[in-house]
GROMACS .gro file of C-alpha atoms in nm:
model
  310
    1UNK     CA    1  -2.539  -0.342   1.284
    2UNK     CA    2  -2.533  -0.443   0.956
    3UNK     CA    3  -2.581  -0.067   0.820
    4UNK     CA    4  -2.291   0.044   1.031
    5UNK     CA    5  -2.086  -0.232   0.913
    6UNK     CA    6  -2.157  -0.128   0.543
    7UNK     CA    7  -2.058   0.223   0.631
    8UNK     CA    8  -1.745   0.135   0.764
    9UNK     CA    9  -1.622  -0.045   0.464
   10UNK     CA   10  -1.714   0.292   0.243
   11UNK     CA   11  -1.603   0.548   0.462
   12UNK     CA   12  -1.297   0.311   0.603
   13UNK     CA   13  -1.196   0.113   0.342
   14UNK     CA   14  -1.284   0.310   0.098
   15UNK     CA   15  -1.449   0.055  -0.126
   16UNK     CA   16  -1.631   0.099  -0.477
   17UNK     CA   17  -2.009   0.094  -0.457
   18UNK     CA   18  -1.974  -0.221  -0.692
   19UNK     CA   19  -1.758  -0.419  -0.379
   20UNK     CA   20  -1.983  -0.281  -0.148
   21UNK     CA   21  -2.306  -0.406  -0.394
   22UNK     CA   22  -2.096  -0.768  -0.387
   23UNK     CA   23  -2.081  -0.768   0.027
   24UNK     CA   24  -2.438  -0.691   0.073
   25UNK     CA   25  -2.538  -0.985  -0.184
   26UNK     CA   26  -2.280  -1.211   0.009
   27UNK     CA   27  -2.452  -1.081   0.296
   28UNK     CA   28  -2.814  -1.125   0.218
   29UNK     CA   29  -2.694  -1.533   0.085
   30UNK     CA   30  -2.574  -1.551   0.488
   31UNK     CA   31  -2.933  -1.392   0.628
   32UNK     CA   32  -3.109  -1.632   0.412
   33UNK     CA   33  -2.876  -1.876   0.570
   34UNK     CA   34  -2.953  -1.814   0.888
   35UNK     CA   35  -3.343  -1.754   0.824
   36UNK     CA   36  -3.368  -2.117   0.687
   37UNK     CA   37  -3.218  -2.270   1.056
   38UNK     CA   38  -3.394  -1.996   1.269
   39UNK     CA   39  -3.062  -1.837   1.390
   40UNK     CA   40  -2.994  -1.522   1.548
   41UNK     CA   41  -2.617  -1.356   1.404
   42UNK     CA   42  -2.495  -1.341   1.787
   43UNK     CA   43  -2.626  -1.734   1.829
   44UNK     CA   44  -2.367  -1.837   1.552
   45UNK     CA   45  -2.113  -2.137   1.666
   46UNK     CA   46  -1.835  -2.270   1.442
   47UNK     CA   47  -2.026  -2.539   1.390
   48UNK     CA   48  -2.331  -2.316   1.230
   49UNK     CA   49  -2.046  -2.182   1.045
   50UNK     CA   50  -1.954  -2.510   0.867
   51UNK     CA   51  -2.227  -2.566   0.786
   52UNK     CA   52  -2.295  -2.267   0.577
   53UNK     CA   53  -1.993  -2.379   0.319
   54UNK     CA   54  -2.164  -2.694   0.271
   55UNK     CA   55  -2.528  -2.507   0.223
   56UNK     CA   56  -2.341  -2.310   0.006
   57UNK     CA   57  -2.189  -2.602  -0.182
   58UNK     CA   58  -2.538  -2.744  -0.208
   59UNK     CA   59  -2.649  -2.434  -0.414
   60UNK     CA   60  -2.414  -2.490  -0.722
   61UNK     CA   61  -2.188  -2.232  -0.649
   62UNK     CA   62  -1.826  -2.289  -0.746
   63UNK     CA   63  -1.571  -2.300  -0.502
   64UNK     CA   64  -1.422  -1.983  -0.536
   65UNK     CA   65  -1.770  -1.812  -0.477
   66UNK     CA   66  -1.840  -2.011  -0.187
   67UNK     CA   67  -1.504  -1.893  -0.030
   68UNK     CA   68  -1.549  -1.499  -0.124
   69UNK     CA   69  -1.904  -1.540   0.041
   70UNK     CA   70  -1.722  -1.704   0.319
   71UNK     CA   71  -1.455  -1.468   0.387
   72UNK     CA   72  -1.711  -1.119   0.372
   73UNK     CA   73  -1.898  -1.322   0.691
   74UNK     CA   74  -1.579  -1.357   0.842
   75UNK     CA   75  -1.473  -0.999   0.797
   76UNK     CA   76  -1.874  -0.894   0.932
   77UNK     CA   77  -1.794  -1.086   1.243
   78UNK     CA   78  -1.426  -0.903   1.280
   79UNK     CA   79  -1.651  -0.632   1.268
   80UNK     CA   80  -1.902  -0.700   1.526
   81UNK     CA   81  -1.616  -0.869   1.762
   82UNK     CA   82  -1.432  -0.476   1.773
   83UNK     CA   83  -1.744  -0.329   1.807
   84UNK     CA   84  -1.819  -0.548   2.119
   85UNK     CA   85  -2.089  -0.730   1.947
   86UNK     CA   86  -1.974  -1.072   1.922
   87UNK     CA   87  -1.795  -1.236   2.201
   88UNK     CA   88  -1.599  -1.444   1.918
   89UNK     CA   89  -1.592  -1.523   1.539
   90UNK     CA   90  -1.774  -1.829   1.468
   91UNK     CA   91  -1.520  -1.867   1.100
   92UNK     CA   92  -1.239  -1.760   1.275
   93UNK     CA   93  -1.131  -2.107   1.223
   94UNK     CA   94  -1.359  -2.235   0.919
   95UNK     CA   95  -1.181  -2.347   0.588
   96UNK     CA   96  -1.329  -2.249   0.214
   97UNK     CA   97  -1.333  -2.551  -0.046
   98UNK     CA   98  -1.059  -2.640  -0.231
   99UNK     CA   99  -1.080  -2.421  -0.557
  100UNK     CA  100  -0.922  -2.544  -0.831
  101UNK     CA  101  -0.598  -2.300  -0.978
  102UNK     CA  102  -0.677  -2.144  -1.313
  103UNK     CA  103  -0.326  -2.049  -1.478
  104UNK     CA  104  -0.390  -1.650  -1.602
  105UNK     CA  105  -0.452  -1.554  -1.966
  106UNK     CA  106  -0.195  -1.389  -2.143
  107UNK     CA  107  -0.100  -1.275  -2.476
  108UNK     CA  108   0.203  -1.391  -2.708
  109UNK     CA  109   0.424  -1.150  -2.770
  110UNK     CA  110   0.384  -1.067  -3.125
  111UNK     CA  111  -0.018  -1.015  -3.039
  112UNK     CA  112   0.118  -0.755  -2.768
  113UNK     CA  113   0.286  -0.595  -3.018
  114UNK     CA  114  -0.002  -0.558  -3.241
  115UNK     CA  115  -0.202  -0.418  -2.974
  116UNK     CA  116  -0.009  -0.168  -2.808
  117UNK     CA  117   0.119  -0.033  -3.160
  118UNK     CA  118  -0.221  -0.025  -3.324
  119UNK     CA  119  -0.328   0.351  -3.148
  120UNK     CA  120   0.049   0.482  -3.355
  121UNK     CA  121  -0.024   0.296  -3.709
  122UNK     CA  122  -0.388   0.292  -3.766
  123UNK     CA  123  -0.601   0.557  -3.842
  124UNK     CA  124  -1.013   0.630  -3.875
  125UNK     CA  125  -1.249   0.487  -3.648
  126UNK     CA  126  -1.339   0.631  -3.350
  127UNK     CA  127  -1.235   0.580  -2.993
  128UNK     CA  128  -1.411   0.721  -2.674
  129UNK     CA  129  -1.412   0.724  -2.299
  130UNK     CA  130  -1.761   0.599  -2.140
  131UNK     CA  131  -1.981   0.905  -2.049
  132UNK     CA  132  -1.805   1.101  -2.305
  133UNK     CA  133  -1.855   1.194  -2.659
  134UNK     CA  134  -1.627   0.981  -2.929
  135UNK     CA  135  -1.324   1.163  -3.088
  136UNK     CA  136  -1.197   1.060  -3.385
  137UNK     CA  137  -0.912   0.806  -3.419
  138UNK     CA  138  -0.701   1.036  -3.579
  139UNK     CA  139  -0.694   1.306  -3.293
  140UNK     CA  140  -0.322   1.353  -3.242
  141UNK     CA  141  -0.400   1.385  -2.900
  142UNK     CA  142  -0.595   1.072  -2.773
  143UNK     CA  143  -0.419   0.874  -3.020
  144UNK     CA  144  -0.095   0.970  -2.808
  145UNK     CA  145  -0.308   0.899  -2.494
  146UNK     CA  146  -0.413   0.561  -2.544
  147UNK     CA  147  -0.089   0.472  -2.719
  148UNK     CA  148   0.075   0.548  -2.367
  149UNK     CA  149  -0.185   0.389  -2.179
  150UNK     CA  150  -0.091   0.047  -2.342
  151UNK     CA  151   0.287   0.060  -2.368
  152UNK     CA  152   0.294   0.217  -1.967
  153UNK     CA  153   0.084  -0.115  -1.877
  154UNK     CA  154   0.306  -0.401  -2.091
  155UNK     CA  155   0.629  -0.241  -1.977
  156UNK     CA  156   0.573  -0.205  -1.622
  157UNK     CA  157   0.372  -0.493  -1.537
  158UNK     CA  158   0.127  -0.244  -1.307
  159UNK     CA  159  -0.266  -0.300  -1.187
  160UNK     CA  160  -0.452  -0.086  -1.361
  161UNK     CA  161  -0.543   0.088  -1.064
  162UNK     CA  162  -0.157   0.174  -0.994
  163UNK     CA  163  -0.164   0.293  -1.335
  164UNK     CA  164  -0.517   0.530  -1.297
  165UNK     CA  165  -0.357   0.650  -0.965
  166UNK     CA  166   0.017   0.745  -1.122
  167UNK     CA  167   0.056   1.153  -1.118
  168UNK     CA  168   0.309   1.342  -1.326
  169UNK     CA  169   0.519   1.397  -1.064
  170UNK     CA  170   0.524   0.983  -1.014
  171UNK     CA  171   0.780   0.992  -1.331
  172UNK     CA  172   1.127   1.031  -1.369
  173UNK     CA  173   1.178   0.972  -1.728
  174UNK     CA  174   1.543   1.000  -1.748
  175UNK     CA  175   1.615   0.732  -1.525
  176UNK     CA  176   1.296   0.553  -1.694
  177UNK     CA  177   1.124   0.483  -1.411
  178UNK     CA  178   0.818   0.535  -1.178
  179UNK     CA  179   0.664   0.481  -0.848
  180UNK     CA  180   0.345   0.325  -0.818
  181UNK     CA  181   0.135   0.280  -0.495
  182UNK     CA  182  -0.004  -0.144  -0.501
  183UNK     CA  183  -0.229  -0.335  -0.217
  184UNK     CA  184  -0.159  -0.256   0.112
  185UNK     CA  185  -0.054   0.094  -0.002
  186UNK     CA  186   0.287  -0.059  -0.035
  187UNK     CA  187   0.528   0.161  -0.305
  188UNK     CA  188   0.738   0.011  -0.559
  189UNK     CA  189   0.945   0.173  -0.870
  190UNK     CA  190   0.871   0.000  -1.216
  191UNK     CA  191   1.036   0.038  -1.525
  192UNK     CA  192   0.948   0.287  -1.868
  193UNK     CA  193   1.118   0.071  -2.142
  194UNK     CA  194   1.195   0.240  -2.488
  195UNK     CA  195   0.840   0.223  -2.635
  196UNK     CA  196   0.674   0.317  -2.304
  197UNK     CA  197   0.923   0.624  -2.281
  198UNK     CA  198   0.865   0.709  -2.640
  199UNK     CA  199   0.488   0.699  -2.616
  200UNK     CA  200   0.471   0.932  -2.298
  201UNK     CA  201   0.740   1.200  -2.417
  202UNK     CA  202   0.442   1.201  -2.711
  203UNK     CA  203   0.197   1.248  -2.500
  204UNK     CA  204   0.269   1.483  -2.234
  205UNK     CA  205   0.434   1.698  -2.524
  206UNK     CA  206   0.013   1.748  -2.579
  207UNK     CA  207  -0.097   1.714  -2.247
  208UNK     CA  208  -0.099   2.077  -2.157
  209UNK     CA  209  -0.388   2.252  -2.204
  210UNK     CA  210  -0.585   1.962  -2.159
  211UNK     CA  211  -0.616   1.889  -1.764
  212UNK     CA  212  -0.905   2.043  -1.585
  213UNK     CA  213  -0.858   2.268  -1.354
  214UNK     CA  214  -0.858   2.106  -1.017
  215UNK     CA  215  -0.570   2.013  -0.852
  216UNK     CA  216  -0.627   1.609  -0.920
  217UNK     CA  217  -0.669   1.638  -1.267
  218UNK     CA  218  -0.372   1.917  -1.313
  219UNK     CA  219  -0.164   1.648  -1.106
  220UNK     CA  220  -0.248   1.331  -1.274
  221UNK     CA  221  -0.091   1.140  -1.540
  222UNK     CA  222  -0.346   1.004  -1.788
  223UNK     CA  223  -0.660   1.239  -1.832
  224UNK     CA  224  -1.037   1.107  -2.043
  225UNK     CA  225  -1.193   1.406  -2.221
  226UNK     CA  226  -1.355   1.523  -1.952
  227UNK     CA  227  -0.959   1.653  -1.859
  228UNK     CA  228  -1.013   1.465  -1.536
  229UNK     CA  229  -0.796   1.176  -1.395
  230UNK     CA  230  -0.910   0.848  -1.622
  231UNK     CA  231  -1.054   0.581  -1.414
  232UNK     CA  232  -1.029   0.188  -1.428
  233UNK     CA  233  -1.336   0.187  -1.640
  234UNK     CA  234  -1.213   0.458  -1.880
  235UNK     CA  235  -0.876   0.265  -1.941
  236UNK     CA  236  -1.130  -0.088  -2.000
  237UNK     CA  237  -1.310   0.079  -2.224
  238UNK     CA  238  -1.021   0.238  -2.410
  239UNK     CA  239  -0.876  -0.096  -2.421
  240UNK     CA  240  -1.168  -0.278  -2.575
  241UNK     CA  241  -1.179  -0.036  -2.862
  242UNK     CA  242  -0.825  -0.115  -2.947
  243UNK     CA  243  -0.877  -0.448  -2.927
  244UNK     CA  244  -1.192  -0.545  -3.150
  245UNK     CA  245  -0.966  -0.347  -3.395
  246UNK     CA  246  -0.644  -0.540  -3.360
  247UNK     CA  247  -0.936  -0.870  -3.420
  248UNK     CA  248  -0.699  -1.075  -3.179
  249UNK     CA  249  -1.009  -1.307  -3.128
  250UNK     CA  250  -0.921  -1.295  -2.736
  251UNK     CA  251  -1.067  -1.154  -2.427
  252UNK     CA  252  -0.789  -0.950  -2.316
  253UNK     CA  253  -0.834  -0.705  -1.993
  254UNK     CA  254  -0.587  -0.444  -1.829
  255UNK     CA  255  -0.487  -0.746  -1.644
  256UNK     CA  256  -0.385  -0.977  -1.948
  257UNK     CA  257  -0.146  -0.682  -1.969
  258UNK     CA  258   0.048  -0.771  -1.661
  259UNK     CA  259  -0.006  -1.168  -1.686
  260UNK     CA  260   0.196  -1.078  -2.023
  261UNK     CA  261   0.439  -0.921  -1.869
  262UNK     CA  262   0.547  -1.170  -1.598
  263UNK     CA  263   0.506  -1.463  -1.809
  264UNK     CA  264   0.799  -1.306  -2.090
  265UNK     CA  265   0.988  -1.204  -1.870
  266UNK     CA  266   1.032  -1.537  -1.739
  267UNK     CA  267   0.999  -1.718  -2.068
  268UNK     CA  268   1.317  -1.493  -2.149
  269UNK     CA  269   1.541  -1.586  -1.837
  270UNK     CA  270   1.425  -1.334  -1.582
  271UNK     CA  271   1.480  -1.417  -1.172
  272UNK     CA  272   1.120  -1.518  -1.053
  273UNK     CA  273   1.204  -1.326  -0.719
  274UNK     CA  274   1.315  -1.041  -0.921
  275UNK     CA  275   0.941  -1.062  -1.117
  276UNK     CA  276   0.791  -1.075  -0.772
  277UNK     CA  277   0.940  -0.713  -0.686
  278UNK     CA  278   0.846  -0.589  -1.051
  279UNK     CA  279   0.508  -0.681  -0.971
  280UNK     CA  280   0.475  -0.617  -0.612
  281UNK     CA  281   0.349  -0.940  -0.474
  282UNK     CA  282   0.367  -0.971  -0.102
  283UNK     CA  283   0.449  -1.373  -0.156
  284UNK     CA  284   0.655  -1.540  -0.389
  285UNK     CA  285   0.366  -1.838  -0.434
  286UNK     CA  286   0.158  -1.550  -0.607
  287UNK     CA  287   0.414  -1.466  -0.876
  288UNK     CA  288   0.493  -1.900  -0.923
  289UNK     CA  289   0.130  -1.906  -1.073
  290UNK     CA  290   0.345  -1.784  -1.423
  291UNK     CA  291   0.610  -2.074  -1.402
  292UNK     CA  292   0.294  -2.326  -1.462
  293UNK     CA  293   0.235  -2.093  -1.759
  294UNK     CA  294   0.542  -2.126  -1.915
  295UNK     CA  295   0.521  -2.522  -1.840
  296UNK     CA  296   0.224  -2.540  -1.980
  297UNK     CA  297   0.348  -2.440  -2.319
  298UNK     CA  298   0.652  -2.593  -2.318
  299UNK     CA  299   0.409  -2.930  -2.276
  300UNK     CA  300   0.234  -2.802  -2.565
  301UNK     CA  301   0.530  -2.820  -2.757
  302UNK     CA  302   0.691  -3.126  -2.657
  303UNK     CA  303   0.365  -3.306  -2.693
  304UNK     CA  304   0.302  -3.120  -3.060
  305UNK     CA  305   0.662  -3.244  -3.188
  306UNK     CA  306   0.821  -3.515  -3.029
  307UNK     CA  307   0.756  -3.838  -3.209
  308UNK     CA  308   0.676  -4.057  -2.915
  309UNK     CA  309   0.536  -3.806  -2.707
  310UNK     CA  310   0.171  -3.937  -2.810
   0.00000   0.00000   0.00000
């Protein structure tokens, strides 16, 4: 069952052998589980099912873990219930532990700056794509490339697998916008500021020529020198180049990019609901994570300069 399971969530759900590694670990914690008490899956109750959170809470692993570990069982038994495997989920109605909230990273504004302007001002070095031979810094070309791979992920606040996904035809540079697919396959338009629109026009003015010739990589928007469609991994590693030369001293990941991005925009006097279409959050709670941000540094402050505040 458990093979057909795993095929479904590659075939169906179209996950990344990495997630699909993850569920069969989370898996494999559940069979040892259930090996331990002498179980069979289909002998499961709810209150078999509690127990594994607190056997899982009695192995040192944090909350958070416990509850991804958690939910994957859950999702196997949605599985066998449609399959007519399971007369009922045994977690339907379980709770994870309490995980504490950890407020995002981000990066101030004048280290975006220095980031996402280094591929335009600083030449030498060498930057590559993984799997792919390193160019030089200096290539017109990929300079242009990464350049717009930075300023298209500050000024539009997108995952970096919207961004990996976004075809040519996605853009609409004169009204400075773009469409990007999120979760849920929901669409959204985001915005091309100045820089962003500035650093593409550069771009795609080299882009031809480049593209391999299938019809993905003709179609799509940011290319690794392969001339295929860059993936997640190709912008990370992109990224990381860029950043042990801007020597920020952080860990900074595509996603720092779009913490960054909420949390100015509402350090500057932006709506909060109108940051939660920007960034395509199903539920306003998910986008209020960046208001504790901004208190948190405005603590800082207060606590750094007032004269009683100590």
């Amino acid at each position: 069952m458990r093979d057909d399971y795993f095929a479904w969530l590659e075939a169906v759900r179209n996950l990344s052998p990495r997630t699909l590694a993850s569920y069969r670990r989370d898996l494999q914690k559940y069979g040892e589980y259930l090996a331990a008490r002498t179980l069979a899956e289909e002998a499961v109750t709810a209150a078999d099912a509690r127990g594994f959170v607190g056997w899982l809470g009695r192995q040192g692993l944090s909350p958070r873990s416990v509850n991804r570990i958690v939910s994957g069982v859950r999702g196997y038994y949605r599985f066998r219930e449609r399959r007519g495997r399971a007369a009922a989920n045994p977690f339907a109605e379980v709770r994870g532990l309490r995980a504490p909230k950890r407020l995002p990273s981000f990066l101030f504004e004048d280290e975006m700056a220095r980031l996402v302007e280094l591929p335009e001002t600083a030449a030498g070095g060498t930057v590559a794509d993984r799997g792919a031979p390193s160019r030089r810094a200096d290539d017109p070309f990929w300079r242009a490339r990464d350049h717009a791979v930075l300023e298209v992920l500050y000024s539009t606040g997108c995952r970096v697998s919207e961004l990996v996904a976004l075809d040519l035809k996605d853009l609409d540079l004169g009204t400075g916008t773009a469409r990007v697919t999120g979760k849920g396959d929901r669409e959204r338009n985001v915005f091309l500021g100045g820089s962003a629109l500035a650093a593409l026009r550069e771009y795609l003015g080299q882009r031809t020529g480049h593209a391999a010739a299938d019809p993905d990589s003709l179609a799509a928007l940011f290319l690794n020198q392969r001339g295929r469609r860059i993936t997640d991994r190709g912008v990370r590693f992109i990224l990381s180049g860029w950043l042990a030369r801007a020597g920020l001293g952080k860990r900074v990941t595509p996603h720092t990019f779009r913490h960054s991005f909420a949390t100015h925009l509402l350090d500057r006097g932006a709506d909060i609901r109108a940051v939660q279409e920007l960034l395509g959050h199903a539920s306003l709670s998910t986008t209020q994570v960046y208001t504790h941000v901004g208190l948190d540094r405005l603590k800082k402050v207060y606590r750094r300069a007032h004269p009683h505040a100590s």
